Short mmCIF file of C-alpha atoms in Angstrom, two decimals:
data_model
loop_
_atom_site.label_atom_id
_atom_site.label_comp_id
_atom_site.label_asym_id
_atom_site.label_seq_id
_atom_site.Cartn_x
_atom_site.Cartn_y
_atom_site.Cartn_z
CA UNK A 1 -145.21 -50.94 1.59
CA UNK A 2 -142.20 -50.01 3.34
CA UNK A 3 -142.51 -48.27 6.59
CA UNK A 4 -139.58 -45.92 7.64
CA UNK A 5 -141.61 -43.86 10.25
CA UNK A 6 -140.56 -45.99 13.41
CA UNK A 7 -139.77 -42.77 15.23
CA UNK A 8 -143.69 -41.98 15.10
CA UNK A 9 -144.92 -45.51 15.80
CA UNK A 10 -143.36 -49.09 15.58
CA UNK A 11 -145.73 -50.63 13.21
CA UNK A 12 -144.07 -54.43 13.78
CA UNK A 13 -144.13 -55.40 17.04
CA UNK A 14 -143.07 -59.37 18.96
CA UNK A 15 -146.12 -61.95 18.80
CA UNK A 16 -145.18 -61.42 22.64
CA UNK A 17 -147.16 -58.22 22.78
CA UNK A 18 -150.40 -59.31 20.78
CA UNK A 19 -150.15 -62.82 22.54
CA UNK A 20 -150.07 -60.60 26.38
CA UNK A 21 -153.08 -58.37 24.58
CA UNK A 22 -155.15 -60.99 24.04
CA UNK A 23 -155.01 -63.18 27.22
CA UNK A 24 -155.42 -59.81 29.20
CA UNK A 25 -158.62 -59.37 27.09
CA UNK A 26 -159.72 -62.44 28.06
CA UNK A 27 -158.64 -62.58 31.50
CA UNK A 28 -158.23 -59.26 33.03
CA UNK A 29 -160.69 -57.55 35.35
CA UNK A 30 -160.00 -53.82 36.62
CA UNK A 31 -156.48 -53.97 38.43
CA UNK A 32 -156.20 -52.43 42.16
CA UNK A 33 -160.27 -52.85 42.75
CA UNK A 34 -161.09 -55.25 44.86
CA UNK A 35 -159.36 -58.60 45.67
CA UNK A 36 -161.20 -61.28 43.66
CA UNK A 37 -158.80 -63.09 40.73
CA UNK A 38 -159.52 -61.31 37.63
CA UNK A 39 -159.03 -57.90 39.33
CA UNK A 40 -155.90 -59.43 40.76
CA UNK A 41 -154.50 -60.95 37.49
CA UNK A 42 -154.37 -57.42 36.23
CA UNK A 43 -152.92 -56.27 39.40
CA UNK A 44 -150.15 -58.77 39.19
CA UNK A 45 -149.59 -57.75 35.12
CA UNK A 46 -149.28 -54.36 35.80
CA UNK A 47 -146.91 -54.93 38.63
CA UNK A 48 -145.00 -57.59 36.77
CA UNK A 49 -144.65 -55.00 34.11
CA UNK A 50 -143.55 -52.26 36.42
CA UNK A 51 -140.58 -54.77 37.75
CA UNK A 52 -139.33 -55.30 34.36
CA UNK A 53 -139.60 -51.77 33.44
CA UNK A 54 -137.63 -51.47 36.63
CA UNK A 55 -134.75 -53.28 35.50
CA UNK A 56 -134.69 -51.76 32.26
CA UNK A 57 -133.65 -48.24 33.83
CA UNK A 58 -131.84 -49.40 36.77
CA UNK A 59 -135.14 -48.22 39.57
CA UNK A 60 -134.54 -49.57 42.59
CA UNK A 61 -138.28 -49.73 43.31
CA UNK A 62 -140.82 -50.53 40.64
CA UNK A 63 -143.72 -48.54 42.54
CA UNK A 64 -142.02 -45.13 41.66
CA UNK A 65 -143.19 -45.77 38.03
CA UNK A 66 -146.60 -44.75 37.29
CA UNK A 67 -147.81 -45.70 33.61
CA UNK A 68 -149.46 -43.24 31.46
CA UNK A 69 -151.23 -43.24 28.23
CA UNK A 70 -147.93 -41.63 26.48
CA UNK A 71 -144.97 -39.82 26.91
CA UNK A 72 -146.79 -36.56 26.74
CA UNK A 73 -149.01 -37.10 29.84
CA UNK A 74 -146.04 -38.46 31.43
CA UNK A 75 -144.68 -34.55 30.37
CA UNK A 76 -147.15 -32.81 31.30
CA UNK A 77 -147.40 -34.54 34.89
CA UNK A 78 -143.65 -33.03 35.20
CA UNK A 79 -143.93 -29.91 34.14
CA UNK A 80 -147.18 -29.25 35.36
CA UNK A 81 -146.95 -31.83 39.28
CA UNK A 82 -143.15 -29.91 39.97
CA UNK A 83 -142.86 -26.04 38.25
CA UNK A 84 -144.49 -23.29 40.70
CA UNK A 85 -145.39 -19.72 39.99
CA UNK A 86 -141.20 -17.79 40.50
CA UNK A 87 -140.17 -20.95 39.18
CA UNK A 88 -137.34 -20.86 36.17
CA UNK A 89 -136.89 -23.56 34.06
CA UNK A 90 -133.84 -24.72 31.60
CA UNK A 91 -134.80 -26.98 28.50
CA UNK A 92 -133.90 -26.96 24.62
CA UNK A 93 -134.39 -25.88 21.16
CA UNK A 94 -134.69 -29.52 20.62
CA UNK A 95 -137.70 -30.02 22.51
CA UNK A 96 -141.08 -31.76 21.02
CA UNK A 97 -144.45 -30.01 21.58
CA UNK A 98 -144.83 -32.39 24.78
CA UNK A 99 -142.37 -30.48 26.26
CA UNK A 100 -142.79 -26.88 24.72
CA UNK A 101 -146.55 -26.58 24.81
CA UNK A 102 -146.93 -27.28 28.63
CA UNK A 103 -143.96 -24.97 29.30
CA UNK A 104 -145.85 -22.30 27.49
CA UNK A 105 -148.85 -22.76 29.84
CA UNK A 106 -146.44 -22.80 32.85
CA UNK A 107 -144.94 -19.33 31.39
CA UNK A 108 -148.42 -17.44 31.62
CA UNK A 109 -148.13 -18.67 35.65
CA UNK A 110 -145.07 -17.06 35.49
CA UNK A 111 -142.26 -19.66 35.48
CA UNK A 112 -139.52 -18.24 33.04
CA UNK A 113 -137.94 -19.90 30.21
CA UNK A 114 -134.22 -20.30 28.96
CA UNK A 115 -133.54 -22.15 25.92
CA UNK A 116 -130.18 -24.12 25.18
CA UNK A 117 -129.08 -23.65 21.45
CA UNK A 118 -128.09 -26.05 18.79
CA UNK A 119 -124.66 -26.06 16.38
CA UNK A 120 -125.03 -26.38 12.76
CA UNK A 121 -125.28 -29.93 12.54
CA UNK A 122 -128.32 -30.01 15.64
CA UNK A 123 -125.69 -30.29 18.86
CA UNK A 124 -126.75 -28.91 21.95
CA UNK A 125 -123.98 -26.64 22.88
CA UNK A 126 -123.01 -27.37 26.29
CA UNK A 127 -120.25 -24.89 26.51
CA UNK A 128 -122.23 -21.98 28.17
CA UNK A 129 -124.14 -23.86 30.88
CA UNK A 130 -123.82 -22.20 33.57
CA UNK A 131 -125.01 -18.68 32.13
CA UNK A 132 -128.31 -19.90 31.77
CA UNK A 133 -128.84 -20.56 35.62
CA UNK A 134 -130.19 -18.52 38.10
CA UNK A 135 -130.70 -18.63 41.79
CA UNK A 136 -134.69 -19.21 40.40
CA UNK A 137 -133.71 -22.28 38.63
CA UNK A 138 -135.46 -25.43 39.00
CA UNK A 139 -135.32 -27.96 36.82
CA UNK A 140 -133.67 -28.70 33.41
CA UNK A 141 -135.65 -30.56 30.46
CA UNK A 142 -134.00 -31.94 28.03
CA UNK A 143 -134.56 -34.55 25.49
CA UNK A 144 -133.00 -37.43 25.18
CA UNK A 145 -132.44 -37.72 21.99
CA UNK A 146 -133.84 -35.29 18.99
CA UNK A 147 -136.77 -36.38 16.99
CA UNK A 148 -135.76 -34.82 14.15
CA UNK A 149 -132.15 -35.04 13.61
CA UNK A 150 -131.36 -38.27 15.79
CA UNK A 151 -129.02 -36.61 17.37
CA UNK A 152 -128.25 -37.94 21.28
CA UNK A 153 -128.13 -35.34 24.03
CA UNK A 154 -124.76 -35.91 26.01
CA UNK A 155 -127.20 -36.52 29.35
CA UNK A 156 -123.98 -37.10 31.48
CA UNK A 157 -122.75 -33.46 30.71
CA UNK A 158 -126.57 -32.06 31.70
CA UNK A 159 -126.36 -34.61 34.52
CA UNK A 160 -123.30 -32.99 36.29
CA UNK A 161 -124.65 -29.40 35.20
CA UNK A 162 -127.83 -30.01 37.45
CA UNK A 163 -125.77 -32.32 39.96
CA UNK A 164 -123.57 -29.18 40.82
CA UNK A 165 -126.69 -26.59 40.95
CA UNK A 166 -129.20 -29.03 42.60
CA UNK A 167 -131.79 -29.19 40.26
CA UNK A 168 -134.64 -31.42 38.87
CA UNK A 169 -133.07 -33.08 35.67
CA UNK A 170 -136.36 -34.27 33.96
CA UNK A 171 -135.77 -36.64 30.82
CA UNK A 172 -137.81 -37.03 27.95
CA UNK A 173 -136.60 -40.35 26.22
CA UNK A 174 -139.82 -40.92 23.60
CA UNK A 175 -137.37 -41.49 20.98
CA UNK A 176 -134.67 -43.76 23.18
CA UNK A 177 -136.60 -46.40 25.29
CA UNK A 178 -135.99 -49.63 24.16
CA UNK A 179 -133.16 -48.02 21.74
CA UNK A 180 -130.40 -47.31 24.09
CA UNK A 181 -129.47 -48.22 27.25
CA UNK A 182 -130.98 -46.05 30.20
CA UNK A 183 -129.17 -46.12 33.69
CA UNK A 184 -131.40 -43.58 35.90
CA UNK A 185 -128.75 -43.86 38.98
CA UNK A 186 -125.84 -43.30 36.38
CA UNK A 187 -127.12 -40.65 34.44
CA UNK A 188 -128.49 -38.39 37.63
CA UNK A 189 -132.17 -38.51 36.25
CA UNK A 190 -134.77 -37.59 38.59
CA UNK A 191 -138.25 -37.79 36.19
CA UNK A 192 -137.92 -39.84 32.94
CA UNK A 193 -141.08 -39.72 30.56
CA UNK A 194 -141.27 -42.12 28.40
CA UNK A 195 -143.47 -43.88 25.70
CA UNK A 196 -144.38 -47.49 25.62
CA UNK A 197 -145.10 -47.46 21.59
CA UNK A 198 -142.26 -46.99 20.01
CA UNK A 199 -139.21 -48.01 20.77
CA UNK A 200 -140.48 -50.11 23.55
CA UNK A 201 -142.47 -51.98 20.75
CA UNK A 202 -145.88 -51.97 23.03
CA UNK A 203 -148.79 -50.71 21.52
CA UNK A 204 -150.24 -47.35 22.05
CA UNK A 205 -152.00 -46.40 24.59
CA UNK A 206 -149.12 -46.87 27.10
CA UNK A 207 -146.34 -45.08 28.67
CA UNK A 208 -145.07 -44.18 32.15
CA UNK A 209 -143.36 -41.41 34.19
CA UNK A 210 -140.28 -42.64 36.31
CA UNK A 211 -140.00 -39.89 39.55
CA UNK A 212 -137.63 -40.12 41.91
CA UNK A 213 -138.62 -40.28 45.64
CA UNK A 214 -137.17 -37.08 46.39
CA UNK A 215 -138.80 -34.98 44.13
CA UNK A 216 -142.30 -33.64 45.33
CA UNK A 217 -144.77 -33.88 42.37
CA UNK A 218 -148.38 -32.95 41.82
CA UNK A 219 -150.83 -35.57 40.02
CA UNK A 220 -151.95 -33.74 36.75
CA UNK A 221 -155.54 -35.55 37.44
CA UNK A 222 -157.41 -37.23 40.82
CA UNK A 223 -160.17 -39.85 41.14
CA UNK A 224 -160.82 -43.44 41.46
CA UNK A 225 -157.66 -45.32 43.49
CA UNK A 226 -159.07 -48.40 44.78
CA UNK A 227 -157.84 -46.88 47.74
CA UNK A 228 -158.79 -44.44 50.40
CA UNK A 229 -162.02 -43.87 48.75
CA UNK A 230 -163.19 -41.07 52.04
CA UNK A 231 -160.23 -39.10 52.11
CA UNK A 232 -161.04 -35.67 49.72
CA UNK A 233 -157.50 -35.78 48.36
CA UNK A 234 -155.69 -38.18 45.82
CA UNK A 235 -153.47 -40.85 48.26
CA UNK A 236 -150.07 -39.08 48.39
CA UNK A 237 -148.19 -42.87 47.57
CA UNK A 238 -146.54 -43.55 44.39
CA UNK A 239 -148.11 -44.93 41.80
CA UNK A 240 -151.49 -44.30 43.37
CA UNK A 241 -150.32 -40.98 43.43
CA UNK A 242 -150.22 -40.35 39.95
CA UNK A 243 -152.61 -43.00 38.52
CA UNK A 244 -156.37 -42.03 39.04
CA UNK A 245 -158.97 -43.93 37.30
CA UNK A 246 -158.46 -47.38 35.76
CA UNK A 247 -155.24 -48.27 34.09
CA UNK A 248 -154.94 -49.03 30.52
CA UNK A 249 -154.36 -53.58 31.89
CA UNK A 250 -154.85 -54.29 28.63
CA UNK A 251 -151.95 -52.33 26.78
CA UNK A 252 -149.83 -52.29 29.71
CA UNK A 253 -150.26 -56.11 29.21
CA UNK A 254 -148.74 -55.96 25.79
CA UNK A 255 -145.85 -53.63 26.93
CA UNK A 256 -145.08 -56.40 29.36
CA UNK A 257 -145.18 -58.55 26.44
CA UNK A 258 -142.69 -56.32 24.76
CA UNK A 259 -139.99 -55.78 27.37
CA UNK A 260 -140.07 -59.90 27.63
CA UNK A 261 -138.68 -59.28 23.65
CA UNK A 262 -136.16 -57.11 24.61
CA UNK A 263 -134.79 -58.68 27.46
CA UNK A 264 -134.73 -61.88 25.28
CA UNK A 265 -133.40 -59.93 22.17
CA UNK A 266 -131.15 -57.07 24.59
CA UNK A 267 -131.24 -53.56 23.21
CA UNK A 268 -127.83 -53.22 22.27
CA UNK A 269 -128.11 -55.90 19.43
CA UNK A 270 -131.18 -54.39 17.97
CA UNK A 271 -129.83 -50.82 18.02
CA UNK A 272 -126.81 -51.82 16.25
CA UNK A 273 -128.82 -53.77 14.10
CA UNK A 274 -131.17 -50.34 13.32
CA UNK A 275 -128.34 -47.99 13.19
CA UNK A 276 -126.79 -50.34 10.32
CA UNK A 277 -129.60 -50.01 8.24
CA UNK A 278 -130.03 -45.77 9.01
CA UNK A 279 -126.18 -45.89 7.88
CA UNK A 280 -126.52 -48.20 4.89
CA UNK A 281 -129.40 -45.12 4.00
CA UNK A 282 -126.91 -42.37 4.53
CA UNK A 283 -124.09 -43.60 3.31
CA UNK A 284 -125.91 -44.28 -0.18
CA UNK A 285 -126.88 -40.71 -0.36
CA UNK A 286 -124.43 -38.53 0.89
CA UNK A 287 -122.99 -37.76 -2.27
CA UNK A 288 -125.84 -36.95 -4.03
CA UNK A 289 -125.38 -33.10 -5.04
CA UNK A 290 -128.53 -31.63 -4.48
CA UNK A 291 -129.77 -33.18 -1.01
CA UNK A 292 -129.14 -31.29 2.15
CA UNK A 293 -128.69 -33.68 5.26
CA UNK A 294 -129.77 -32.36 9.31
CA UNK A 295 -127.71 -33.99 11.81
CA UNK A 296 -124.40 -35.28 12.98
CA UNK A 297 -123.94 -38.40 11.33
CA UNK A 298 -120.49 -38.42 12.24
CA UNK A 299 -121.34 -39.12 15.95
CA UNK A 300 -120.74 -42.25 17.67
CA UNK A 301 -124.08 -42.45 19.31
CA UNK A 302 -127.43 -41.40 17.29
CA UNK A 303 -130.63 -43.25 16.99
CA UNK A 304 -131.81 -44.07 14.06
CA UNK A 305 -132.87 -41.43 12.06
CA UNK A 306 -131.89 -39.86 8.86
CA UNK A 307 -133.47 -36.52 7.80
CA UNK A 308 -133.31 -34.67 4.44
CA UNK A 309 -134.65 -32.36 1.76
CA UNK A 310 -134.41 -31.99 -1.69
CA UNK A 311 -132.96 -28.99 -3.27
CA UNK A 312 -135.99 -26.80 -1.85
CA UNK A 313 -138.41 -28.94 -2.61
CA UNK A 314 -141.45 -28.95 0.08
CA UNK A 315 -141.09 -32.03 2.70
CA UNK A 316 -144.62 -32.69 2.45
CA UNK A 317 -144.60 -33.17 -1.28
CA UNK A 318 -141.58 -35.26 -1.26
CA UNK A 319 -143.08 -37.52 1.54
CA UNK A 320 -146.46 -37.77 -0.70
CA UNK A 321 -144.27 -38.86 -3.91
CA UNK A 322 -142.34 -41.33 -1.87
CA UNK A 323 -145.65 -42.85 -0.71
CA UNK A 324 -147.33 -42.63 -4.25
CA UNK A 325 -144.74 -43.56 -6.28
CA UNK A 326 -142.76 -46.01 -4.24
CA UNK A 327 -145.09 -47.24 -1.01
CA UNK A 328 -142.76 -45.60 1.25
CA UNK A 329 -144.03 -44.17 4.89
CA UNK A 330 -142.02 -41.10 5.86
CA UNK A 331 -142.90 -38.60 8.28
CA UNK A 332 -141.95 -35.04 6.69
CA UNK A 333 -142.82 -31.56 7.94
CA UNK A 334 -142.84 -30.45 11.41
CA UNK A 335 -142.40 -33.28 13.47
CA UNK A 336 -143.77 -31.23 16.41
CA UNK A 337 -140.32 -29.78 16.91
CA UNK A 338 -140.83 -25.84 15.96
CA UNK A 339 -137.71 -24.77 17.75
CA UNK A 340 -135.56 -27.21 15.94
CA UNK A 341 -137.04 -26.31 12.80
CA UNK A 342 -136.63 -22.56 13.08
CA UNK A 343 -132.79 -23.30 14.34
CA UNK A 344 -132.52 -24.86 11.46
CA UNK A 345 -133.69 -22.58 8.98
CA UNK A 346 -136.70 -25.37 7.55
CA UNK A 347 -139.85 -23.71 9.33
CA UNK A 348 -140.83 -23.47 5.64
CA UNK A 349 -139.58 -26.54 3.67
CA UNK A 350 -139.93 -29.04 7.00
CA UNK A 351 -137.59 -31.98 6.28
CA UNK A 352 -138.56 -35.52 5.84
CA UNK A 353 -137.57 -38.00 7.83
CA UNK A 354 -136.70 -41.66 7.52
CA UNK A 355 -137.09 -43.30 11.31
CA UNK A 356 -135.71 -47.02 10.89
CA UNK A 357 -136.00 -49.97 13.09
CA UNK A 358 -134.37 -53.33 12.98
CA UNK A 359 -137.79 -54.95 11.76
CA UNK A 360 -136.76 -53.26 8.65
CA UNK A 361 -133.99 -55.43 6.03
CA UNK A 362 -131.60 -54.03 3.83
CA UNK A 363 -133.71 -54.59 0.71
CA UNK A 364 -135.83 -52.05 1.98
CA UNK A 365 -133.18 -49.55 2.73
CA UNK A 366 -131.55 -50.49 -1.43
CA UNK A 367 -135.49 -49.69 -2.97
CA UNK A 368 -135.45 -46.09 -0.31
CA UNK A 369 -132.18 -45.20 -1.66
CA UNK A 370 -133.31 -46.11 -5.42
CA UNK A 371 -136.36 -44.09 -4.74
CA UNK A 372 -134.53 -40.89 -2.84
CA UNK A 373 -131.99 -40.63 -6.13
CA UNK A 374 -134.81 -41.06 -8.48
CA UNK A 375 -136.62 -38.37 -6.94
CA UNK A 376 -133.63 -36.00 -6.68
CA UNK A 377 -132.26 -36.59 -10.23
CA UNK A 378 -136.34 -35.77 -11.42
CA UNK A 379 -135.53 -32.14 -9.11
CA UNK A 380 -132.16 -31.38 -9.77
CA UNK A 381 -132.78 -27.56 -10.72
CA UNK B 1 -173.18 -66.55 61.31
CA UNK B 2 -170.00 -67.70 59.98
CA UNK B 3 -167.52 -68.48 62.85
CA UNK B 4 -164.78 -66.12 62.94
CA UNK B 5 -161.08 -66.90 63.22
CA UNK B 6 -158.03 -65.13 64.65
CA UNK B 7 -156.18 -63.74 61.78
CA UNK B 8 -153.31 -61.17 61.01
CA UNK B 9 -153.42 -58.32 58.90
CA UNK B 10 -151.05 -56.54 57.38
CA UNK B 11 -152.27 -53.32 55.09
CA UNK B 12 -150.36 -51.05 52.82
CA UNK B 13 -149.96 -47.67 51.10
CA UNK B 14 -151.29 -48.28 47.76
CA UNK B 15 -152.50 -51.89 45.48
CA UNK B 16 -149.10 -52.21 44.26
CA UNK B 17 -147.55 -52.46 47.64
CA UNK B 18 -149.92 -55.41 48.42
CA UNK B 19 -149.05 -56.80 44.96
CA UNK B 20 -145.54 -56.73 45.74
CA UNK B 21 -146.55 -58.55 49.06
CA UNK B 22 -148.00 -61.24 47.35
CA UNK B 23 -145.08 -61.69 45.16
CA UNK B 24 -142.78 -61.93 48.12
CA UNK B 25 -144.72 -64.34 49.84
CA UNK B 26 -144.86 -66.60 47.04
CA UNK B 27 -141.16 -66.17 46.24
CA UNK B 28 -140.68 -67.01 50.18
CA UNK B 29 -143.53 -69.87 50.68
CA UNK B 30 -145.21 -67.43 52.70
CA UNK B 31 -148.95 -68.75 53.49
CA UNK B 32 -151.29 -66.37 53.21
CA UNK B 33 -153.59 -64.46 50.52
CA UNK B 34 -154.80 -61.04 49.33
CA UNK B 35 -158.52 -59.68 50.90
CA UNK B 36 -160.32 -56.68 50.64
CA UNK B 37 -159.58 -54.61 53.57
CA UNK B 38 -162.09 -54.98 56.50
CA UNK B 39 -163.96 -52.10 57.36
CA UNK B 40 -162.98 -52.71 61.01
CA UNK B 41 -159.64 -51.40 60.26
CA UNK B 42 -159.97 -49.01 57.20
CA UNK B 43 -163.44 -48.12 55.92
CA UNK B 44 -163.19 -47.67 51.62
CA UNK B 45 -161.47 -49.72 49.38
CA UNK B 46 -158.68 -51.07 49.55
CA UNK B 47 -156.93 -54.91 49.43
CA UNK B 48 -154.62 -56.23 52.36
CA UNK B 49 -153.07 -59.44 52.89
CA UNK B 50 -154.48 -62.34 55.53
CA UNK B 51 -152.25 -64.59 57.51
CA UNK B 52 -153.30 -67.50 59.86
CA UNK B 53 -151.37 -67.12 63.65
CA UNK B 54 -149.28 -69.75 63.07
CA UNK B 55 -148.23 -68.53 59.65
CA UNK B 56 -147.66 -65.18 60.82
CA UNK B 57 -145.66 -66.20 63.93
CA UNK B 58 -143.23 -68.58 61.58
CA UNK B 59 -142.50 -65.75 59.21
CA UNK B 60 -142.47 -62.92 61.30
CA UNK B 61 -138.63 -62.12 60.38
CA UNK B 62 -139.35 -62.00 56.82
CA UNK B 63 -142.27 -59.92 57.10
CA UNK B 64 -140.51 -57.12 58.65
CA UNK B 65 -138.68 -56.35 55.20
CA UNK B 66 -141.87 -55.90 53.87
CA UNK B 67 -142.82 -52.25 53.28
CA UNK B 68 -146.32 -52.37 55.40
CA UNK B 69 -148.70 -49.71 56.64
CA UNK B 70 -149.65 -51.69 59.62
CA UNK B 71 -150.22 -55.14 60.81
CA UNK B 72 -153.32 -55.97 63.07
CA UNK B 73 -154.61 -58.75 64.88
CA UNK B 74 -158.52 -59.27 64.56
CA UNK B 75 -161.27 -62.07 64.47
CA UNK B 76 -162.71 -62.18 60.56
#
């Protein structure tokens, strides 16, 4: 089997992160209740985690992370803990369900909606900015980088954009954790959402919600704190603030297992390493007459994703031969993206999309490309 | 009855503020260890850190950086 759908789900993670998973198992009780050992093990784990999470992004103080069970609840705490009734809110045709589908909710509350295009090849267009804000105006969402295309949104130019109007630049960076480099200070974000299973390389089950002290956010859920247990109301302190009921020690173990990779391996080197093999891919098939390719590949930064069709050939159906024939794991259709899809003309057709990481080798990449041509030469009319 | 002792205590916003206490301490040789929170100073919950006198006295300076709730001296 060869599995290209990293964008989805790393399926190889370190030894670090099953090693972390199992001692927590073993040793963990329920972190932040009570002050006996195993409940403070996992107190210390989860805090150890938040430190090198931390570091990662450049947060000057671990406790304004909260972890979440994935980058959509970290999304939905966002939209849902900062847009009021009045509100208006900027985002993207590039946005993933986890973004869209709680903006939708927030629109029959009233909070309006403006959507930045795309270009041809799946750019943002920056160019007309500032007609899209209003005296209303809020916040700006915007991914980090496209699940579909790859394609990296040019967060400094959003940055200054909400800099210079004074609004809440949120940051949904599913696809770029653990892929590129993420300065919070640098790049002006206030909330970044993020997911601990893929890029990361933690299991599932885990993700967090970076706010920044200055923004005034509502928990999406209240209940058990370990703290404060009289007062009617959630404690107003970060994390506490946005973590009711018991953490996930055992996952957020792993992720701490994970970033201890990273740190060890540094981002940079596996990114380049990932991006060789999405090139290698691309670069083997660009010629080939009768595939259409969605994205910039000529841009310097991208993470690594390639996404195609044959001729007109349904996504879905091309996905299922590459898995029949060839033991290949894709992801085709949808991808949760229906704004990308209908920019780009492939509501219909979906395209499918190779995610790679650098757990994958080149041999792999030669038998995709073998198995791509094969399948296009077999649908050439 | 168990004798009771003077002791300081210092108490914080959340868990992970007395977490990060603990790691400070230890990073500092600061003497001293994590409790539940006494219900003579916060009823529900809650873990806070213990200090002897003399420990707290010697490391006073340091344990002003500390982001703490409050700091009280009781008999446990």
């Amino acid at each position: 089997m060869i599995y290209l759908d990293n964008s989805a789900t790393t399926l190889w993670k370190p030894k670090e992160v099953s090693d972390e998973i199992i001692n927590a198992l073993k040793t963990l009780g329920n972190s932040d209740r009570g002050a006996h050992e195993t409940t403070l093990m996992a107190s210390r784990t989860i805090y150890n985690t938040r430190e090198e999470l931390a570091r990662l992004f450049n947060i000057d103080n671990p406790l304004n992370i909260a972890f979440t069970s994935n980058a959509t609840e970290a999304l939905n705490i966002a939209i849902f803990g900062i847009l009021n009734s009045g509100d208006h809110v900027i985002t993207t045709v590039c946005e993933h369900n986890s973004v869209l589908r709680p903006l939708y909710q927030k629109e029959k509350e009233n909070v309006e909606i403006s959507f930045l295009p795309i270009d041809k090849l799946g750019n943002i267009c920056y160019e007309n900015l500032d007609e899209y804000y209003k005296p209303n105006t809020k916040a700006i969402i915007v991914t980090h980088a496209s699940n579909v295309v790859g394609n990296v949104t040019d967060l400094k130019k959003i940055s200054d954009f909400a800099k210079l109007h004074n609004l809440i630049l949120i940051v949904d960076a599913a696809q770029t954790v653990g892929v590129l480099p993420i300065d919070v200070k640098e790049l002006g974000i206030d909330v970044l959402c993020f997911s601990g299973h893929k890029g990361l390389l933690g299991p599932q089950g885990t993700g967090g919600i970076y706010v920044n002290p200055k923004v005034k956010i509502r928990p999406l859920k209240v209940g058990g704190s370990g703290i404060e247990s009289y007062s009617k109301n959630q404690p107003l302190s970060m994390p506490t603030l946005l973590e009711a009921g018991t953490l996930n020690g055992h996952g957020i173990a792993g992720l701490y297992g994970a970033l201890q990779y990273l740190k060890k391996q540094g981002i940079e080197k596996l990114h380049q390493s990932e991006m060789k093999l999405a090139n290698m891919f691309y670069q083997g098939l660009k010629d080939v007459p009768n595939i259409t390719f969605y994205g910039d590949y000529q841009a310097q930064n991208r993470v690594p994703i390639v996404s195609l069709n044959i001729n007109n050939i349904d996504s879905q159906l091309v996905s299922d031969w590459l898995f029949e024939d060839y033991g290949i794991c894709v992801r085709a259709g949808a991808h949760c993206a229906p704004l990308m899809h209908k920019a780009l003309g492939t509501i219909l057709q979906g395209v499918v999309r190779f995610s790679f990481s650098h757990s994958n080798t080149e041999q792999e990449v030669e038998l995709a490309i073998k198995a791509v041509k094969e399948l296009a030469k077999q649908n050439e009319t | 009855m168990r004798p009771k002792v003077d002791c300081f205590i210092i108490t914080f916003d959340t868990t992970s503020h007395a977490i990060a206490m603990e790691k400070y301490c230890k990073e500092h040789q600061i003497k001293g260890r994590l409790i539940p929170v006494p219900a003579t100073i916060s009823a529900g919950c809650g873990i806070c850190w213990k200090m002897t006198e003399e420990d707290y006295m010697s490391n006073q300076s340091q344990i002003q950086k500390i982001d703490y709730k409050e700091i009280h001296y009781i008999k446990l």
